[in-house]
JSON list of C-alpha atoms in Angstrom, two decimals:
[
{"chain": "A", "resi": 524, "resn": "UNK", "atom": "CA", "xyz": [0.39, -0.38, -0.41]},
{"chain": "A", "resi": 525, "resn": "UNK", "atom": "CA", "xyz": [1.39, 3.14, -0.97]},
{"chain": "A", "resi": 526, "resn": "UNK", "atom": "CA", "xyz": [1.59, 5.20, 2.39]},
{"chain": "A", "resi": 527, "resn": "UNK", "atom": "CA", "xyz": [3.53, 8.41, 0.93]},
{"chain": "A", "resi": 528, "resn": "UNK", "atom": "CA", "xyz": [0.52, 11.79, 0.00]},
{"chain": "A", "resi": 529, "resn": "UNK", "atom": "CA", "xyz": [1.36, 14.67, -1.84]},
{"chain": "A", "resi": 530, "resn": "UNK", "atom": "CA", "xyz": [-0.49, 17.48, -0.63]},
{"chain": "A", "resi": 531, "resn": "UNK", "atom": "CA", "xyz": [-0.05, 21.85, 0.14]},
{"chain": "A", "resi": 532, "resn": "UNK", "atom": "CA", "xyz": [2.52, 22.49, 2.76]},
{"chain": "A", "resi": 533, "resn": "UNK", "atom": "CA", "xyz": [0.79, 23.84, 5.90]},
{"chain": "A", "resi": 534, "resn": "UNK", "atom": "CA", "xyz": [2.84, 26.47, 8.26]},
{"chain": "A", "resi": 535, "resn": "UNK", "atom": "CA", "xyz": [3.74, 23.42, 10.37]},
{"chain": "A", "resi": 536, "resn": "UNK", "atom": "CA", "xyz": [5.81, 21.47, 7.83]},
{"chain": "A", "resi": 537, "resn": "UNK", "atom": "CA", "xyz": [8.58, 24.41, 7.28]},
{"chain": "A", "resi": 538, "resn": "UNK", "atom": "CA", "xyz": [10.39, 23.41, 10.39]},
{"chain": "A", "resi": 539, "resn": "UNK", "atom": "CA", "xyz": [10.65, 19.72, 8.96]},
{"chain": "A", "resi": 540, "resn": "UNK", "atom": "CA", "xyz": [11.31, 21.20, 4.89]},
{"chain": "A", "resi": 541, "resn": "UNK", "atom": "CA", "xyz": [14.26, 23.35, 6.68]},
{"chain": "A", "resi": 542, "resn": "UNK", "atom": "CA", "xyz": [15.47, 20.39, 7.91]},
{"chain": "A", "resi": 543, "resn": "UNK", "atom": "CA", "xyz": [15.24, 18.90, 4.73]},
{"chain": "A", "resi": 544, "resn": "UNK", "atom": "CA", "xyz": [17.17, 21.80, 3.03]},
{"chain": "A", "resi": 545, "resn": "UNK", "atom": "CA", "xyz": [20.04, 21.85, 5.59]},
{"chain": "A", "resi": 546, "resn": "UNK", "atom": "CA", "xyz": [20.95, 18.21, 4.20]},
{"chain": "A", "resi": 547, "resn": "UNK", "atom": "CA", "xyz": [20.64, 19.67, 0.85]},
{"chain": "A", "resi": 548, "resn": "UNK", "atom": "CA", "xyz": [23.06, 22.05, 1.49]},
{"chain": "A", "resi": 549, "resn": "UNK", "atom": "CA", "xyz": [24.83, 19.77, 2.89]},
{"chain": "A", "resi": 550, "resn": "UNK", "atom": "CA", "xyz": [25.66, 17.40, -0.17]},
{"chain": "A", "resi": 551, "resn": "UNK", "atom": "CA", "xyz": [27.80, 20.81, -0.97]},
{"chain": "A", "resi": 552, "resn": "UNK", "atom": "CA", "xyz": [26.19, 20.53, -4.67]},
{"chain": "A", "resi": 553, "resn": "UNK", "atom": "CA", "xyz": [23.05, 21.63, -4.31]},
{"chain": "A", "resi": 554, "resn": "UNK", "atom": "CA", "xyz": [22.26, 25.75, -3.04]},
{"chain": "A", "resi": 555, "resn": "UNK", "atom": "CA", "xyz": [25.05, 27.17, -2.93]},
{"chain": "A", "resi": 556, "resn": "UNK", "atom": "CA", "xyz": [23.77, 28.65, -0.35]},
{"chain": "A", "resi": 557, "resn": "UNK", "atom": "CA", "xyz": [25.55, 27.90, 3.35]},
{"chain": "A", "resi": 558, "resn": "UNK", "atom": "CA", "xyz": [22.90, 28.56, 5.73]},
{"chain": "A", "resi": 559, "resn": "UNK", "atom": "CA", "xyz": [19.34, 27.34, 6.89]},
{"chain": "A", "resi": 560, "resn": "UNK", "atom": "CA", "xyz": [17.00, 30.16, 6.45]},
{"chain": "A", "resi": 561, "resn": "UNK", "atom": "CA", "xyz": [14.72, 31.28, 9.72]},
{"chain": "A", "resi": 562, "resn": "UNK", "atom": "CA", "xyz": [11.03, 30.39, 8.77]},
{"chain": "A", "resi": 563, "resn": "UNK", "atom": "CA", "xyz": [9.83, 33.58, 8.17]},
{"chain": "A", "resi": 564, "resn": "UNK", "atom": "CA", "xyz": [12.51, 34.62, 5.11]},
{"chain": "A", "resi": 565, "resn": "UNK", "atom": "CA", "xyz": [12.05, 30.85, 3.71]},
{"chain": "A", "resi": 566, "resn": "UNK", "atom": "CA", "xyz": [7.98, 32.04, 3.97]},
{"chain": "A", "resi": 567, "resn": "UNK", "atom": "CA", "xyz": [8.87, 35.42, 1.83]},
{"chain": "A", "resi": 568, "resn": "UNK", "atom": "CA", "xyz": [11.08, 33.81, -0.99]},
{"chain": "A", "resi": 569, "resn": "UNK", "atom": "CA", "xyz": [8.60, 31.67, -1.92]},
{"chain": "A", "resi": 570, "resn": "UNK", "atom": "CA", "xyz": [5.21, 31.47, -3.73]},
{"chain": "A", "resi": 571, "resn": "UNK", "atom": "CA", "xyz": [2.33, 30.94, -1.16]},
{"chain": "A", "resi": 572, "resn": "UNK", "atom": "CA", "xyz": [0.04, 28.93, -3.97]},
{"chain": "A", "resi": 573, "resn": "UNK", "atom": "CA", "xyz": [2.88, 27.08, -5.12]},
{"chain": "A", "resi": 574, "resn": "UNK", "atom": "CA", "xyz": [4.70, 25.03, -2.34]},
{"chain": "A", "resi": 575, "resn": "UNK", "atom": "CA", "xyz": [4.26, 21.45, -1.79]},
{"chain": "A", "resi": 576, "resn": "UNK", "atom": "CA", "xyz": [5.59, 18.25, 0.54]},
{"chain": "A", "resi": 577, "resn": "UNK", "atom": "CA", "xyz": [5.59, 15.15, 0.15]},
{"chain": "A", "resi": 578, "resn": "UNK", "atom": "CA", "xyz": [4.41, 13.20, 3.75]},
{"chain": "A", "resi": 579, "resn": "UNK", "atom": "CA", "xyz": [5.36, 9.77, 4.87]},
{"chain": "A", "resi": 580, "resn": "UNK", "atom": "CA", "xyz": [3.59, 8.35, 8.26]},
{"chain": "A", "resi": 581, "resn": "UNK", "atom": "CA", "xyz": [3.08, 11.89, 8.86]},
{"chain": "A", "resi": 582, "resn": "UNK", "atom": "CA", "xyz": [7.21, 12.77, 8.37]},
{"chain": "A", "resi": 583, "resn": "UNK", "atom": "CA", "xyz": [8.07, 15.60, 5.35]},
{"chain": "A", "resi": 584, "resn": "UNK", "atom": "CA", "xyz": [10.02, 13.35, 3.22]},
{"chain": "A", "resi": 585, "resn": "UNK", "atom": "CA", "xyz": [9.84, 16.01, 0.19]},
{"chain": "A", "resi": 586, "resn": "UNK", "atom": "CA", "xyz": [8.99, 19.35, -0.65]},
{"chain": "A", "resi": 587, "resn": "UNK", "atom": "CA", "xyz": [9.26, 20.95, -3.71]},
{"chain": "A", "resi": 588, "resn": "UNK", "atom": "CA", "xyz": [8.39, 25.74, -3.90]},
{"chain": "A", "resi": 589, "resn": "UNK", "atom": "CA", "xyz": [8.45, 28.14, -6.69]},
{"chain": "A", "resi": 590, "resn": "UNK", "atom": "CA", "xyz": [10.87, 31.54, -6.02]},
{"chain": "A", "resi": 591, "resn": "UNK", "atom": "CA", "xyz": [9.46, 34.37, -8.21]},
{"chain": "A", "resi": 592, "resn": "UNK", "atom": "CA", "xyz": [12.59, 35.76, -10.52]},
{"chain": "A", "resi": 593, "resn": "UNK", "atom": "CA", "xyz": [11.83, 39.09, -10.36]},
{"chain": "A", "resi": 594, "resn": "UNK", "atom": "CA", "xyz": [9.63, 41.49, -9.34]},
{"chain": "A", "resi": 595, "resn": "UNK", "atom": "CA", "xyz": [8.91, 43.23, -12.85]},
{"chain": "A", "resi": 596, "resn": "UNK", "atom": "CA", "xyz": [5.30, 42.64, -13.60]},
{"chain": "A", "resi": 597, "resn": "UNK", "atom": "CA", "xyz": [6.27, 41.21, -16.91]},
{"chain": "A", "resi": 598, "resn": "UNK", "atom": "CA", "xyz": [8.42, 37.67, -15.47]},
{"chain": "A", "resi": 599, "resn": "UNK", "atom": "CA", "xyz": [4.96, 36.95, -13.09]},
{"chain": "A", "resi": 600, "resn": "UNK", "atom": "CA", "xyz": [4.46, 33.68, -14.25]},
{"chain": "A", "resi": 601, "resn": "UNK", "atom": "CA", "xyz": [8.56, 32.59, -14.35]},
{"chain": "A", "resi": 602, "resn": "UNK", "atom": "CA", "xyz": [9.34, 30.67, -11.61]},
{"chain": "A", "resi": 603, "resn": "UNK", "atom": "CA", "xyz": [12.10, 28.87, -10.07]},
{"chain": "A", "resi": 604, "resn": "UNK", "atom": "CA", "xyz": [11.67, 25.76, -9.09]},
{"chain": "A", "resi": 605, "resn": "UNK", "atom": "CA", "xyz": [13.45, 24.46, -5.85]},
{"chain": "A", "resi": 606, "resn": "UNK", "atom": "CA", "xyz": [13.22, 20.85, -5.37]},
{"chain": "A", "resi": 607, "resn": "UNK", "atom": "CA", "xyz": [14.31, 18.89, -2.27]},
{"chain": "A", "resi": 608, "resn": "UNK", "atom": "CA", "xyz": [14.11, 15.03, -0.77]},
{"chain": "A", "resi": 609, "resn": "UNK", "atom": "CA", "xyz": [15.67, 13.93, 2.43]},
{"chain": "A", "resi": 610, "resn": "UNK", "atom": "CA", "xyz": [18.33, 11.31, 2.13]},
{"chain": "A", "resi": 611, "resn": "UNK", "atom": "CA", "xyz": [16.68, 8.17, 2.40]},
{"chain": "A", "resi": 612, "resn": "UNK", "atom": "CA", "xyz": [14.15, 8.90, 0.43]},
{"chain": "A", "resi": 613, "resn": "UNK", "atom": "CA", "xyz": [16.19, 9.77, -2.85]},
{"chain": "A", "resi": 614, "resn": "UNK", "atom": "CA", "xyz": [15.81, 7.62, -5.95]},
{"chain": "A", "resi": 615, "resn": "UNK", "atom": "CA", "xyz": [12.07, 6.63, -5.06]},
{"chain": "A", "resi": 616, "resn": "UNK", "atom": "CA", "xyz": [10.04, 8.94, -7.95]},
{"chain": "A", "resi": 617, "resn": "UNK", "atom": "CA", "xyz": [9.09, 11.65, -5.59]},
{"chain": "A", "resi": 618, "resn": "UNK", "atom": "CA", "xyz": [10.14, 14.09, -6.93]},
{"chain": "A", "resi": 619, "resn": "UNK", "atom": "CA", "xyz": [8.43, 13.00, -9.78]},
{"chain": "A", "resi": 620, "resn": "UNK", "atom": "CA", "xyz": [5.15, 13.54, -7.94]},
{"chain": "A", "resi": 621, "resn": "UNK", "atom": "CA", "xyz": [6.20, 16.66, -7.00]},
{"chain": "A", "resi": 622, "resn": "UNK", "atom": "CA", "xyz": [7.11, 17.89, -9.78]},
{"chain": "A", "resi": 623, "resn": "UNK", "atom": "CA", "xyz": [3.79, 16.83, -11.59]},
{"chain": "A", "resi": 624, "resn": "UNK", "atom": "CA", "xyz": [1.83, 18.56, -9.19]},
{"chain": "A", "resi": 625, "resn": "UNK", "atom": "CA", "xyz": [3.23, 21.67, -8.81]},
{"chain": "A", "resi": 626, "resn": "UNK", "atom": "CA", "xyz": [3.32, 21.88, -13.16]},
{"chain": "A", "resi": 627, "resn": "UNK", "atom": "CA", "xyz": [-0.20, 21.35, -13.20]},
{"chain": "A", "resi": 628, "resn": "UNK", "atom": "CA", "xyz": [-1.37, 23.84, -9.70]},
{"chain": "A", "resi": 629, "resn": "UNK", "atom": "CA", "xyz": [1.67, 26.48, -12.16]},
{"chain": "A", "resi": 630, "resn": "UNK", "atom": "CA", "xyz": [0.44, 26.29, -15.19]},
{"chain": "A", "resi": 631, "resn": "UNK", "atom": "CA", "xyz": [-3.71, 26.75, -13.45]},
{"chain": "A", "resi": 632, "resn": "UNK", "atom": "CA", "xyz": [-1.54, 29.64, -11.24]},
{"chain": "A", "resi": 633, "resn": "UNK", "atom": "CA", "xyz": [-0.79, 31.28, -14.46]},
{"chain": "A", "resi": 634, "resn": "UNK", "atom": "CA", "xyz": [3.50, 29.92, -14.51]},
{"chain": "A", "resi": 635, "resn": "UNK", "atom": "CA", "xyz": [4.83, 30.20, -18.77]},
{"chain": "A", "resi": 636, "resn": "UNK", "atom": "CA", "xyz": [7.73, 29.31, -17.18]},
{"chain": "A", "resi": 637, "resn": "UNK", "atom": "CA", "xyz": [9.60, 26.85, -15.02]},
{"chain": "A", "resi": 638, "resn": "UNK", "atom": "CA", "xyz": [13.34, 27.43, -13.97]},
{"chain": "A", "resi": 639, "resn": "UNK", "atom": "CA", "xyz": [16.45, 25.42, -12.94]},
{"chain": "A", "resi": 640, "resn": "UNK", "atom": "CA", "xyz": [19.77, 26.43, -11.84]},
{"chain": "A", "resi": 641, "resn": "UNK", "atom": "CA", "xyz": [20.73, 22.86, -10.99]},
{"chain": "A", "resi": 642, "resn": "UNK", "atom": "CA", "xyz": [25.24, 22.14, -10.22]},
{"chain": "A", "resi": 643, "resn": "UNK", "atom": "CA", "xyz": [26.53, 21.07, -13.18]},
{"chain": "A", "resi": 644, "resn": "UNK", "atom": "CA", "xyz": [28.04, 17.57, -11.02]},
{"chain": "A", "resi": 645, "resn": "UNK", "atom": "CA", "xyz": [23.84, 17.16, -10.37]},
{"chain": "A", "resi": 646, "resn": "UNK", "atom": "CA", "xyz": [23.36, 14.86, -12.86]},
{"chain": "A", "resi": 647, "resn": "UNK", "atom": "CA", "xyz": [20.64, 12.95, -10.84]},
{"chain": "A", "resi": 648, "resn": "UNK", "atom": "CA", "xyz": [18.76, 16.20, -10.23]},
{"chain": "A", "resi": 649, "resn": "UNK", "atom": "CA", "xyz": [19.92, 17.14, -14.29]},
{"chain": "A", "resi": 650, "resn": "UNK", "atom": "CA", "xyz": [18.43, 14.04, -15.57]},
{"chain": "A", "resi": 651, "resn": "UNK", "atom": "CA", "xyz": [15.06, 14.41, -13.26]},
{"chain": "A", "resi": 652, "resn": "UNK", "atom": "CA", "xyz": [14.50, 17.69, -15.14]},
{"chain": "A", "resi": 653, "resn": "UNK", "atom": "CA", "xyz": [14.72, 16.49, -17.88]},
{"chain": "A", "resi": 654, "resn": "UNK", "atom": "CA", "xyz": [12.34, 13.69, -16.74]},
{"chain": "A", "resi": 655, "resn": "UNK", "atom": "CA", "xyz": [9.80, 16.32, -16.14]},
{"chain": "A", "resi": 656, "resn": "UNK", "atom": "CA", "xyz": [9.92, 18.20, -19.94]},
{"chain": "A", "resi": 657, "resn": "UNK", "atom": "CA", "xyz": [12.54, 20.51, -18.87]},
{"chain": "A", "resi": 658, "resn": "UNK", "atom": "CA", "xyz": [15.67, 20.95, -21.69]},
{"chain": "A", "resi": 659, "resn": "UNK", "atom": "CA", "xyz": [18.40, 22.69, -20.59]},
{"chain": "A", "resi": 660, "resn": "UNK", "atom": "CA", "xyz": [19.16, 25.75, -21.88]},
{"chain": "A", "resi": 661, "resn": "UNK", "atom": "CA", "xyz": [23.25, 26.86, -20.97]},
{"chain": "A", "resi": 662, "resn": "UNK", "atom": "CA", "xyz": [25.57, 26.18, -18.84]},
{"chain": "A", "resi": 663, "resn": "UNK", "atom": "CA", "xyz": [26.60, 29.62, -16.71]},
{"chain": "A", "resi": 664, "resn": "UNK", "atom": "CA", "xyz": [30.28, 28.56, -15.93]},
{"chain": "A", "resi": 665, "resn": "UNK", "atom": "CA", "xyz": [32.14, 29.21, -12.88]},
{"chain": "A", "resi": 666, "resn": "UNK", "atom": "CA", "xyz": [29.27, 31.70, -11.91]},
{"chain": "A", "resi": 667, "resn": "UNK", "atom": "CA", "xyz": [30.16, 31.06, -8.01]},
{"chain": "A", "resi": 668, "resn": "UNK", "atom": "CA", "xyz": [32.20, 30.10, -5.57]},
{"chain": "A", "resi": 669, "resn": "UNK", "atom": "CA", "xyz": [31.31, 26.92, -2.70]},
{"chain": "A", "resi": 670, "resn": "UNK", "atom": "CA", "xyz": [34.14, 26.36, 0.12]},
{"chain": "A", "resi": 671, "resn": "UNK", "atom": "CA", "xyz": [35.99, 28.93, -2.15]},
{"chain": "A", "resi": 672, "resn": "UNK", "atom": "CA", "xyz": [35.45, 26.20, -5.35]},
{"chain": "A", "resi": 673, "resn": "UNK", "atom": "CA", "xyz": [33.87, 28.09, -8.04]},
{"chain": "A", "resi": 674, "resn": "UNK", "atom": "CA", "xyz": [31.38, 25.33, -9.46]},
{"chain": "A", "resi": 675, "resn": "UNK", "atom": "CA", "xyz": [29.42, 25.62, -12.68]},
{"chain": "A", "resi": 676, "resn": "UNK", "atom": "CA", "xyz": [25.28, 25.17, -13.03]},
{"chain": "A", "resi": 677, "resn": "UNK", "atom": "CA", "xyz": [23.78, 24.32, -15.83]},
{"chain": "A", "resi": 678, "resn": "UNK", "atom": "CA", "xyz": [20.35, 26.51, -16.18]},
{"chain": "A", "resi": 679, "resn": "UNK", "atom": "CA", "xyz": [16.57, 24.31, -17.55]},
{"chain": "A", "resi": 680, "resn": "UNK", "atom": "CA", "xyz": [14.03, 26.06, -18.09]},
{"chain": "A", "resi": 681, "resn": "UNK", "atom": "CA", "xyz": [10.30, 23.59, -18.80]},
{"chain": "A", "resi": 682, "resn": "UNK", "atom": "CA", "xyz": [8.12, 26.14, -20.79]},
{"chain": "A", "resi": 683, "resn": "UNK", "atom": "CA", "xyz": [3.89, 26.19, -21.58]},
{"chain": "A", "resi": 684, "resn": "UNK", "atom": "CA", "xyz": [3.07, 25.84, -24.96]},
{"chain": "A", "resi": 685, "resn": "UNK", "atom": "CA", "xyz": [2.63, 29.34, -26.12]}
]
């Protein structure tokens, strides 16, 4: 029996979401961030209607959300995707299920482009995005440093047929 539930994120989930984000930070290939933001900062950075969690046995095991790429009105339908899973729940198809709901809901909310900037070394995330209909737009070479090491990122996007 499938005990996994994909649902809209609630305020009560934020501590677990941030714990999973911390795991991502610790991998050294998920984000350039080195400090987990406060609940308030995280909440302010992510679209209120476009954040979902995967829950198994009453425990949040993954999340996905969209952040605006710009405050300019002309870019209101373009969002940056973040997707994170707890380390013990990777490779089980959970991220695909989170993505499916996010894509459907984001289109209903008026988004025409979803984008992700992924560490070039994070090949599993690149493959996941391809599976979900994203295409590689380009590579940003040595875009930023993490712990003194320059990293390339792969810019990917998924566009609505417009």
